[in-house]
């Protein structure tokens, strides 16, 4: 039996680095393992799923990912950024498809910066291969059933057998339904909240073909006010499309139950892309409906020597493309902190307490961006705001950046980006409430008034 106080004492000894056990061999778990192994620590990973190199089952988590600056910065630290970009497709903006079949391109950045579409499976395989190169043991088909914090022990199952393993320090990077978090929830003092959207999603495939007329280097959006379809490019010229729809009510997954109803729905709302989708009717009726949840926890560190990371600590909805990027950034920030402070436990606790503020902020930003994507991107008021944004970027490049750029193309703390979002919302509301601006946008008077309001919120130095 391992004495917990001796284990804690060992970890507080600055000359000793604890052996690390990680639950979850997904994106964050693998990246964390690689970072820690590079620091010279012993790492072991347990994963409940079968090795994806053997089994290609996606288990409902195959939405394409949008890789951006925060994620790339974390990958660059271990020299993987360029290799992973070889498997990705650059996307330089949104292509909005109206109900009538017209399109409107909205660039992501005024200087042409891009985000990258990559499949979750491809990225996970690359990270697993890298972990293997670092001789990190990854035990697949090992599901954690319980964590015994008093005795530093996890209960695992493998092929029907139940057994226990000791740990010195345990990270839970095992996703939104984390086994480590579930064990924490059983104890007084652990705060946990989850909020499901009343929306679900289904994924479709648009193959590369002569009928596929979609531009490759953009993220396609068909916003329909209460729901939407998006399509992200793959590096083979195909697209992964995802339909986000209410679970119940009119035009919902519950209300569409037959081939004729599916056909009618797609013909009515997505007539331009419907012929391009492979087996749209069968996929809609036969594939599982995915769920979307926001999870917030506090504290992440429990009993000194266990810590949640990634979706296990802070799952968010996918509408800012930041779930993976936030998880990767957490790994980078954690390990950078460890590199500057030899006290392992204190460093992780300090990191977690500060990081929670920022992951809560991106959760708010992601939920708000769903409204923008499904509704506002085709809204005349929103498009007019984009005109003002473009003018401000041209005339005040040193003082003004869009919130999207701050989140996606910088490493500004998410909490800072949220504060900017709130300030900018007030500024734009004031600008657009003035008839002088909204009715006479091309006039010098309108531009002068915009400048006055801008300096009210962003004063000159």
Coordinates of C-alpha atoms in Angstrom, one line a residue:
X1 CA 0.0 0.0 0.0
X2 CA 1.4 3.4 -1.0
X3 CA 1.4 6.0 1.8
X4 CA -0.2 9.1 0.4
X5 CA 1.8 11.5 2.6
X6 CA 5.0 9.9 1.4
X7 CA 3.9 10.3 -2.2
X8 CA 3.1 14.0 -1.7
X9 CA 6.3 14.6 0.1
X10 CA 8.2 13.0 -2.7
X11 CA 6.6 15.3 -5.3
X12 CA 7.3 18.3 -3.2
X13 CA 11.0 17.4 -3.2
X14 CA 12.3 19.6 -6.0
X15 CA 15.0 17.0 -7.0
X16 CA 12.3 14.4 -7.9
X17 CA 9.8 14.4 -10.7
X18 CA 6.7 12.2 -10.1
X19 CA 5.8 9.4 -12.5
X20 CA 2.7 10.5 -14.4
X21 CA -0.4 8.5 -15.2
X22 CA -2.8 9.9 -17.8
X23 CA -6.4 8.8 -18.4
X24 CA -7.2 9.3 -22.0
X25 CA -5.2 8.9 -25.2
X26 CA -7.1 11.4 -27.2
X27 CA -5.7 14.7 -28.4
X28 CA -5.0 16.4 -25.1
X29 CA -3.9 13.2 -23.3
X30 CA -1.4 12.4 -26.0
X31 CA 0.0 15.9 -26.2
X32 CA 0.3 16.1 -22.4
X33 CA 2.1 12.8 -22.4
X34 CA 4.6 13.9 -25.0
X35 CA 5.3 17.2 -23.2
X36 CA 5.9 15.5 -19.9
X37 CA 8.0 12.8 -21.4
X38 CA 10.2 15.5 -23.0
X39 CA 10.6 17.0 -19.6
X40 CA 12.1 13.7 -18.5
X41 CA 9.2 12.3 -16.6
X42 CA 7.9 8.7 -16.7
X43 CA 4.5 8.7 -18.4
X44 CA 1.8 5.9 -18.8
X45 CA -1.5 6.4 -20.6
X46 CA -4.7 4.4 -20.2
X47 CA -7.4 4.6 -22.9
X48 CA -10.8 3.0 -22.7
X49 CA -11.2 2.8 -26.5
X50 CA -9.6 0.3 -28.9
X51 CA -6.4 1.5 -30.6
X52 CA -7.7 3.6 -33.6
X53 CA -4.9 2.2 -35.7
X54 CA -6.6 -1.1 -35.4
X55 CA -10.3 0.0 -35.2
X56 CA -11.5 2.9 -37.3
X57 CA -14.6 3.4 -35.1
X58 CA -15.1 7.2 -34.5
X59 CA -17.6 6.7 -31.7
X60 CA -19.5 9.9 -32.7
X61 CA -16.5 12.3 -32.4
X62 CA -15.6 12.8 -36.0
X63 CA -16.4 16.5 -36.4
X64 CA -13.6 18.1 -38.3
X65 CA -11.4 20.4 -36.2
X66 CA -10.3 23.9 -36.8
X67 CA -6.7 24.3 -35.9
X68 CA -5.6 27.8 -35.2
X69 CA -2.8 29.8 -33.5
X70 CA -3.2 28.5 -30.0
X71 CA -3.1 24.9 -31.0
X72 CA -0.3 25.5 -33.5
X73 CA 1.8 27.2 -30.8
X74 CA 1.5 24.1 -28.6
X75 CA 2.4 21.7 -31.4
X76 CA 5.3 23.9 -32.5
X77 CA 6.9 23.4 -29.0
X78 CA 7.3 19.7 -29.8
X79 CA 8.1 20.2 -33.5
X80 CA 4.9 18.8 -34.8
X81 CA 3.2 21.9 -36.3
X82 CA 4.5 21.6 -39.8
X83 CA 4.0 17.9 -40.0
X84 CA 0.4 18.2 -38.9
X85 CA -0.2 21.1 -41.4
X86 CA 0.7 18.7 -44.2
X87 CA -2.5 16.9 -43.4
X88 CA -4.7 20.0 -43.0
X89 CA -6.5 22.4 -45.4
X90 CA -6.2 26.2 -45.0
X91 CA -9.5 28.1 -44.6
X92 CA -9.2 31.8 -45.0
X93 CA -12.8 32.7 -44.3
X94 CA -16.5 31.8 -44.2
X95 CA -18.5 31.3 -47.4
X96 CA -22.1 32.1 -46.4
X97 CA -24.8 30.4 -48.6
X98 CA -28.2 32.0 -48.6
X99 CA -31.5 30.2 -48.9
X100 CA -31.7 31.5 -52.5
X101 CA -28.4 30.0 -53.4
X102 CA -26.3 33.2 -53.3
X103 CA -22.9 33.4 -51.6
X104 CA -21.1 35.9 -49.5
X105 CA -17.5 35.5 -48.5
X106 CA -16.4 36.8 -45.1
X107 CA -12.6 36.7 -44.6
X108 CA -11.4 35.7 -41.1
X109 CA -8.6 38.2 -41.0
X110 CA -7.9 41.5 -42.8
X111 CA -4.3 40.4 -43.5
X112 CA -5.2 37.0 -44.9
X113 CA -4.4 34.8 -41.9
X114 CA -6.0 31.4 -41.9
X115 CA -7.3 28.5 -39.8
X116 CA -6.9 24.9 -40.8
X117 CA -9.3 22.1 -41.2
X118 CA -8.1 18.7 -40.0
X119 CA -9.9 15.5 -39.1
X120 CA -9.9 14.5 -35.5
X121 CA -8.9 10.9 -36.4
X122 CA -5.9 12.0 -38.5
X123 CA -4.6 14.3 -35.8
X124 CA -5.0 11.7 -33.1
X125 CA -3.1 9.2 -35.1
X126 CA -0.2 11.6 -35.6
X127 CA -0.1 12.3 -31.9
X128 CA -0.2 8.6 -31.0
X129 CA 2.6 7.9 -33.4
X130 CA 4.7 10.6 -31.8
X131 CA 3.9 9.2 -28.3
X132 CA 5.1 5.8 -29.5
X133 CA 8.4 7.4 -30.8
X134 CA 8.9 8.7 -27.2
X135 CA 8.3 5.2 -25.8
X136 CA 5.2 6.2 -23.9
X137 CA 3.2 3.1 -23.1
X138 CA -0.4 3.5 -24.2
X139 CA -2.8 0.8 -22.8
X140 CA -5.9 0.6 -25.0
X141 CA -9.1 -1.1 -23.9
X142 CA -8.4 -0.1 -20.4
X143 CA -11.4 1.7 -18.9
X144 CA -11.1 3.5 -15.6
X145 CA -14.0 2.7 -13.3
X146 CA -13.0 4.4 -10.1
X147 CA -10.3 6.5 -8.5
X148 CA -9.4 5.9 -4.9
X149 CA -7.8 9.2 -3.8
X150 CA -6.9 8.0 -0.3
X151 CA -4.8 5.2 -1.6
X152 CA -3.6 6.7 -4.9
X153 CA -5.2 3.9 -6.9
X154 CA -7.3 3.5 -10.0
X155 CA -9.6 0.6 -10.8
X156 CA -9.4 -0.5 -14.4
X157 CA -11.1 -3.1 -16.6
X158 CA -9.6 -4.8 -19.5
X159 CA -11.3 -7.7 -21.4
X160 CA -13.6 -8.4 -18.5
X161 CA -10.9 -8.4 -15.9
X162 CA -10.9 -5.9 -13.0
X163 CA -7.6 -4.8 -11.5
X164 CA -6.0 -1.9 -9.7
X165 CA -2.9 0.3 -10.5
X166 CA -1.1 2.8 -8.2
X167 CA -0.3 6.3 -9.3
X168 CA 2.0 9.1 -8.1
X169 CA 0.3 11.9 -10.1
X170 CA -2.8 11.3 -12.1
X171 CA -4.2 13.5 -15.0
X172 CA -7.7 13.1 -16.3
X173 CA -7.6 14.0 -20.0
X174 CA -10.5 11.5 -20.6
X175 CA -13.0 13.8 -22.2
X176 CA -16.4 15.3 -21.3
X177 CA -17.5 12.1 -19.6
X178 CA -14.3 11.8 -17.6
X179 CA -14.0 8.9 -15.1
X180 CA -11.6 10.9 -12.9
X181 CA -14.1 13.8 -12.8
X182 CA -16.9 11.4 -11.9
X183 CA -14.9 10.2 -8.9
X184 CA -14.3 13.8 -7.9
X185 CA -18.0 14.6 -8.1
X186 CA -18.7 12.0 -5.4
X187 CA -16.9 14.2 -2.9
X188 CA -18.0 17.3 -1.0
X189 CA -16.3 20.5 -2.1
X190 CA -16.0 19.7 -5.8
X191 CA -18.1 22.0 -8.0
X192 CA -19.4 20.8 -11.3
X193 CA -22.0 22.1 -13.8
X194 CA -23.1 20.9 -17.2
X195 CA -25.4 22.5 -19.7
X196 CA -26.6 20.7 -22.8
X197 CA -27.7 22.6 -25.8
X198 CA -31.2 21.7 -27.0
X199 CA -29.5 21.1 -30.4
X200 CA -27.8 17.9 -31.7
X201 CA -25.7 17.3 -34.8
X202 CA -25.3 14.7 -37.6
X203 CA -22.4 14.4 -39.9
X204 CA -22.4 14.0 -43.7
X205 CA -19.9 13.3 -46.4
X206 CA -19.5 15.4 -49.6
X207 CA -17.2 13.5 -51.9
X208 CA -14.8 15.0 -54.4
X209 CA -16.6 14.9 -57.7
X210 CA -17.6 17.0 -60.7
X211 CA -20.8 17.9 -59.0
X212 CA -19.0 19.3 -56.0
X213 CA -18.6 23.0 -56.9
X214 CA -17.7 24.2 -53.4
X215 CA -14.6 26.3 -52.9
X216 CA -11.9 24.4 -51.1
X217 CA -10.1 26.9 -48.9
X218 CA -13.1 28.2 -46.9
X219 CA -15.5 27.1 -44.2
X220 CA -19.0 26.9 -45.8
X221 CA -22.0 27.9 -43.8
X222 CA -25.7 27.6 -44.6
X223 CA -27.3 29.7 -41.8
X224 CA -31.0 29.3 -41.5
X225 CA -31.7 31.4 -38.3
X226 CA -32.7 28.5 -36.1
X227 CA -30.3 25.9 -37.4
X228 CA -27.4 25.6 -39.8
X229 CA -25.3 23.3 -42.0
X230 CA -21.5 23.7 -42.2
X231 CA -18.9 22.0 -44.4
X232 CA -15.1 21.8 -43.7
X233 CA -12.7 20.7 -46.4
X234 CA -10.5 17.6 -46.3
X235 CA -7.1 17.3 -47.9
X236 CA -8.5 14.8 -50.5
X237 CA -10.9 17.4 -51.9
X238 CA -13.9 16.1 -50.1
X239 CA -15.9 17.8 -47.3
X240 CA -17.2 16.9 -43.9
X241 CA -20.6 18.5 -43.4
X242 CA -22.3 18.8 -40.1
X243 CA -26.0 19.7 -39.6
X244 CA -26.9 21.4 -36.3
X245 CA -30.6 21.1 -35.6
X246 CA -32.9 21.3 -32.6
X247 CA -33.6 18.0 -30.9
X248 CA -37.4 18.7 -30.6
X249 CA -40.0 20.9 -32.2
X250 CA -40.5 22.1 -35.7
X251 CA -37.6 21.3 -38.1
X252 CA -35.9 19.1 -35.5
X253 CA -34.3 15.6 -35.4
X254 CA -37.4 14.4 -33.6
X255 CA -39.8 15.8 -36.3
X256 CA -38.0 14.4 -39.4
X257 CA -38.5 10.6 -39.5
X258 CA -38.9 9.4 -43.0
X259 CA -37.0 9.6 -46.3
X260 CA -39.7 11.9 -47.8
X261 CA -39.4 14.2 -44.8
X262 CA -35.6 14.3 -45.1
X263 CA -35.8 15.0 -48.8
X264 CA -38.3 17.7 -48.3
X265 CA -36.2 19.3 -45.5
X266 CA -33.0 19.4 -47.5
X267 CA -34.7 20.5 -50.7
X268 CA -36.4 23.4 -48.9
X269 CA -33.4 24.6 -46.9
X270 CA -30.2 23.3 -48.6
X271 CA -31.2 22.8 -52.2
X272 CA -27.8 23.9 -53.6
X273 CA -25.7 21.4 -51.6
X274 CA -28.2 18.6 -51.1
X275 CA -27.3 16.9 -54.5
X276 CA -23.6 16.9 -53.5
X277 CA -24.1 15.0 -50.2
X278 CA -23.5 11.3 -50.3
X279 CA -26.5 9.2 -49.1
X280 CA -28.0 12.2 -47.3
X281 CA -31.3 10.6 -46.5
X282 CA -29.9 7.3 -45.2
X283 CA -27.2 9.1 -43.2
X284 CA -29.8 11.4 -41.6
X285 CA -32.1 8.5 -40.6
X286 CA -29.5 5.9 -39.6
X287 CA -26.6 7.8 -37.9
X288 CA -26.6 8.7 -34.3
X289 CA -27.4 12.2 -33.2
X290 CA -24.5 13.8 -31.4
X291 CA -25.0 16.0 -28.3
X292 CA -23.2 19.2 -27.3
X293 CA -22.5 20.2 -23.7
X294 CA -20.7 22.9 -21.8
X295 CA -19.0 21.6 -18.7
X296 CA -17.3 23.7 -16.0
X297 CA -15.5 22.4 -12.9
X298 CA -13.7 23.9 -9.9
X299 CA -11.2 22.9 -8.7
X300 CA -9.3 21.0 -11.3
X301 CA -6.8 19.8 -8.8
X302 CA -8.1 17.3 -6.2
X303 CA -6.3 15.7 -3.3
X304 CA -3.1 17.4 -4.4
X305 CA -2.0 14.7 -6.9
X306 CA -4.8 14.5 -9.4
X307 CA -5.8 17.1 -12.0
X308 CA -8.4 17.4 -14.8
X309 CA -7.4 18.8 -18.2
X310 CA -9.1 19.5 -21.5
X311 CA -12.7 18.5 -22.0
X312 CA -12.7 16.7 -18.6
X313 CA -12.3 20.1 -17.0
X314 CA -13.9 22.5 -19.4
X315 CA -15.9 21.0 -22.3
X316 CA -17.3 23.7 -24.7
X317 CA -19.6 23.7 -27.7
X318 CA -17.7 23.7 -31.0
X319 CA -18.8 27.0 -32.5
X320 CA -15.6 28.9 -32.0
X321 CA -13.3 26.1 -33.1
X322 CA -11.5 26.4 -29.8
X323 CA -12.2 23.2 -27.9
X324 CA -9.0 21.4 -29.1
X325 CA -7.0 24.7 -29.3
X326 CA -7.9 25.5 -25.7
X327 CA -6.9 22.0 -24.5
X328 CA -3.6 22.2 -26.4
X329 CA -3.0 25.7 -25.0
X330 CA -3.6 24.4 -21.4
X331 CA -0.9 21.7 -22.0
X332 CA 1.6 24.3 -23.2
X333 CA 0.9 26.8 -20.4
X334 CA 1.1 24.1 -17.8
X335 CA 4.4 22.7 -18.9
X336 CA 5.9 26.1 -19.4
X337 CA 4.9 26.8 -15.8
X338 CA 6.5 23.5 -14.7
X339 CA 9.7 24.5 -16.5
X340 CA 10.1 27.6 -14.4
X341 CA 9.1 26.2 -11.0
X342 CA 10.4 23.0 -9.5
X343 CA 7.6 22.6 -7.0
X344 CA 5.4 20.3 -9.1
X345 CA 2.2 20.4 -7.0
X346 CA 2.2 24.1 -6.2
X347 CA 2.8 24.9 -9.9
X348 CA -0.1 22.8 -11.1
X349 CA -2.5 24.2 -8.5
X350 CA -1.5 27.8 -9.4
X351 CA -1.9 27.1 -13.1
X352 CA -5.3 25.5 -12.7
X353 CA -6.7 28.3 -10.5
X354 CA -5.7 30.9 -13.1
X355 CA -6.7 28.9 -16.2
X356 CA -10.3 28.3 -15.0
X357 CA -11.1 32.0 -15.6
X358 CA -10.0 31.8 -19.2
X359 CA -11.7 28.5 -20.0
X360 CA -15.0 29.8 -18.6
X361 CA -14.5 32.8 -20.9
X362 CA -14.1 30.8 -24.0
X363 CA -17.2 28.7 -23.1
X364 CA -19.2 32.0 -23.1
X365 CA -17.6 33.1 -26.4
X366 CA -18.3 29.7 -28.0
X367 CA -22.0 29.7 -27.0
X368 CA -22.4 33.3 -28.4
X369 CA -20.7 32.4 -31.6
X370 CA -23.4 29.7 -32.3
X371 CA -25.9 32.5 -32.5
X372 CA -23.7 34.5 -34.9
X373 CA -23.0 31.5 -37.2
X374 CA -26.6 30.2 -37.5
X375 CA -28.3 33.6 -37.7
X376 CA -26.3 36.8 -37.8
X377 CA -23.9 36.0 -40.6
X378 CA -26.7 36.5 -43.1
X379 CA -28.3 39.4 -41.2
X380 CA -28.2 42.9 -42.8
X381 CA -27.4 44.5 -39.4
X382 CA -24.5 42.1 -38.9
X383 CA -23.2 42.7 -42.4
X384 CA -23.3 46.4 -41.8
X385 CA -21.3 45.9 -38.6
X386 CA -18.8 44.1 -40.7
X387 CA -18.4 47.2 -42.9
X388 CA -17.7 49.3 -39.9
X389 CA -15.2 46.7 -38.6
X390 CA -13.4 46.7 -41.9
X391 CA -13.1 50.5 -41.8
X392 CA -11.8 50.5 -38.3
X393 CA -9.2 47.8 -39.1
X394 CA -8.0 49.9 -42.1
X395 CA -7.8 53.2 -40.1
X396 CA -6.8 52.0 -36.6
X397 CA -4.8 48.8 -37.1
X398 CA -2.7 49.3 -34.0
X399 CA -5.7 49.9 -31.7
X400 CA -8.4 47.6 -33.0
X401 CA -8.7 43.9 -33.7
X402 CA -11.9 41.9 -34.1
X403 CA -12.8 39.5 -31.3
X404 CA -12.5 36.6 -33.7
X405 CA -8.9 37.6 -34.4
X406 CA -8.1 37.9 -30.7
X407 CA -9.4 34.5 -30.0
X408 CA -8.2 32.7 -33.2
X409 CA -5.0 34.5 -34.3
X410 CA -3.4 35.4 -31.0
X411 CA -2.6 33.9 -27.6
X412 CA -4.3 36.7 -25.6
X413 CA -6.0 35.1 -22.6
X414 CA -9.5 34.2 -23.4
X415 CA -10.8 36.3 -20.5
X416 CA -9.2 39.4 -22.1
X417 CA -10.9 38.5 -25.4
X418 CA -14.2 38.3 -23.6
X419 CA -13.8 41.7 -22.1
X420 CA -12.9 43.1 -25.5
X421 CA -16.1 41.4 -26.9
X422 CA -18.2 43.1 -24.3
X423 CA -16.6 46.5 -24.9
X424 CA -16.9 46.2 -28.7
X425 CA -20.5 45.2 -28.5
X426 CA -21.4 48.4 -26.6
X427 CA -19.4 50.4 -29.1
X428 CA -21.0 48.9 -32.1
X429 CA -24.5 49.2 -30.6
X430 CA -23.9 52.9 -30.1
X431 CA -22.5 53.4 -33.6
X432 CA -25.4 51.5 -35.3
X433 CA -28.0 53.3 -33.2
X434 CA -27.1 56.6 -34.8
X435 CA -29.0 57.3 -38.0
X436 CA -26.2 59.6 -39.2
X437 CA -24.0 56.5 -39.5
X438 CA -26.5 53.8 -40.5
X439 CA -28.3 55.9 -43.2
X440 CA -25.3 57.7 -44.6
X441 CA -22.4 55.3 -44.2
X442 CA -20.5 56.5 -47.2
X443 CA -20.4 60.1 -46.0
X444 CA -17.5 61.8 -44.3
X445 CA -19.9 62.8 -41.5
X446 CA -20.6 59.2 -40.8
X447 CA -16.9 58.2 -40.7
X448 CA -16.1 61.2 -38.4
X449 CA -18.9 60.2 -36.0
X450 CA -17.6 56.6 -36.0
X451 CA -14.1 57.9 -35.1
X452 CA -15.5 59.9 -32.2
X453 CA -17.4 56.9 -30.8
X454 CA -14.3 54.7 -31.3
X455 CA -12.1 57.0 -29.3
X456 CA -14.7 57.0 -26.5
X457 CA -14.1 53.3 -26.1
X458 CA -10.5 53.1 -27.2
X459 CA -8.9 56.4 -26.1
X460 CA -5.7 57.7 -27.7
X461 CA -2.5 57.0 -25.8

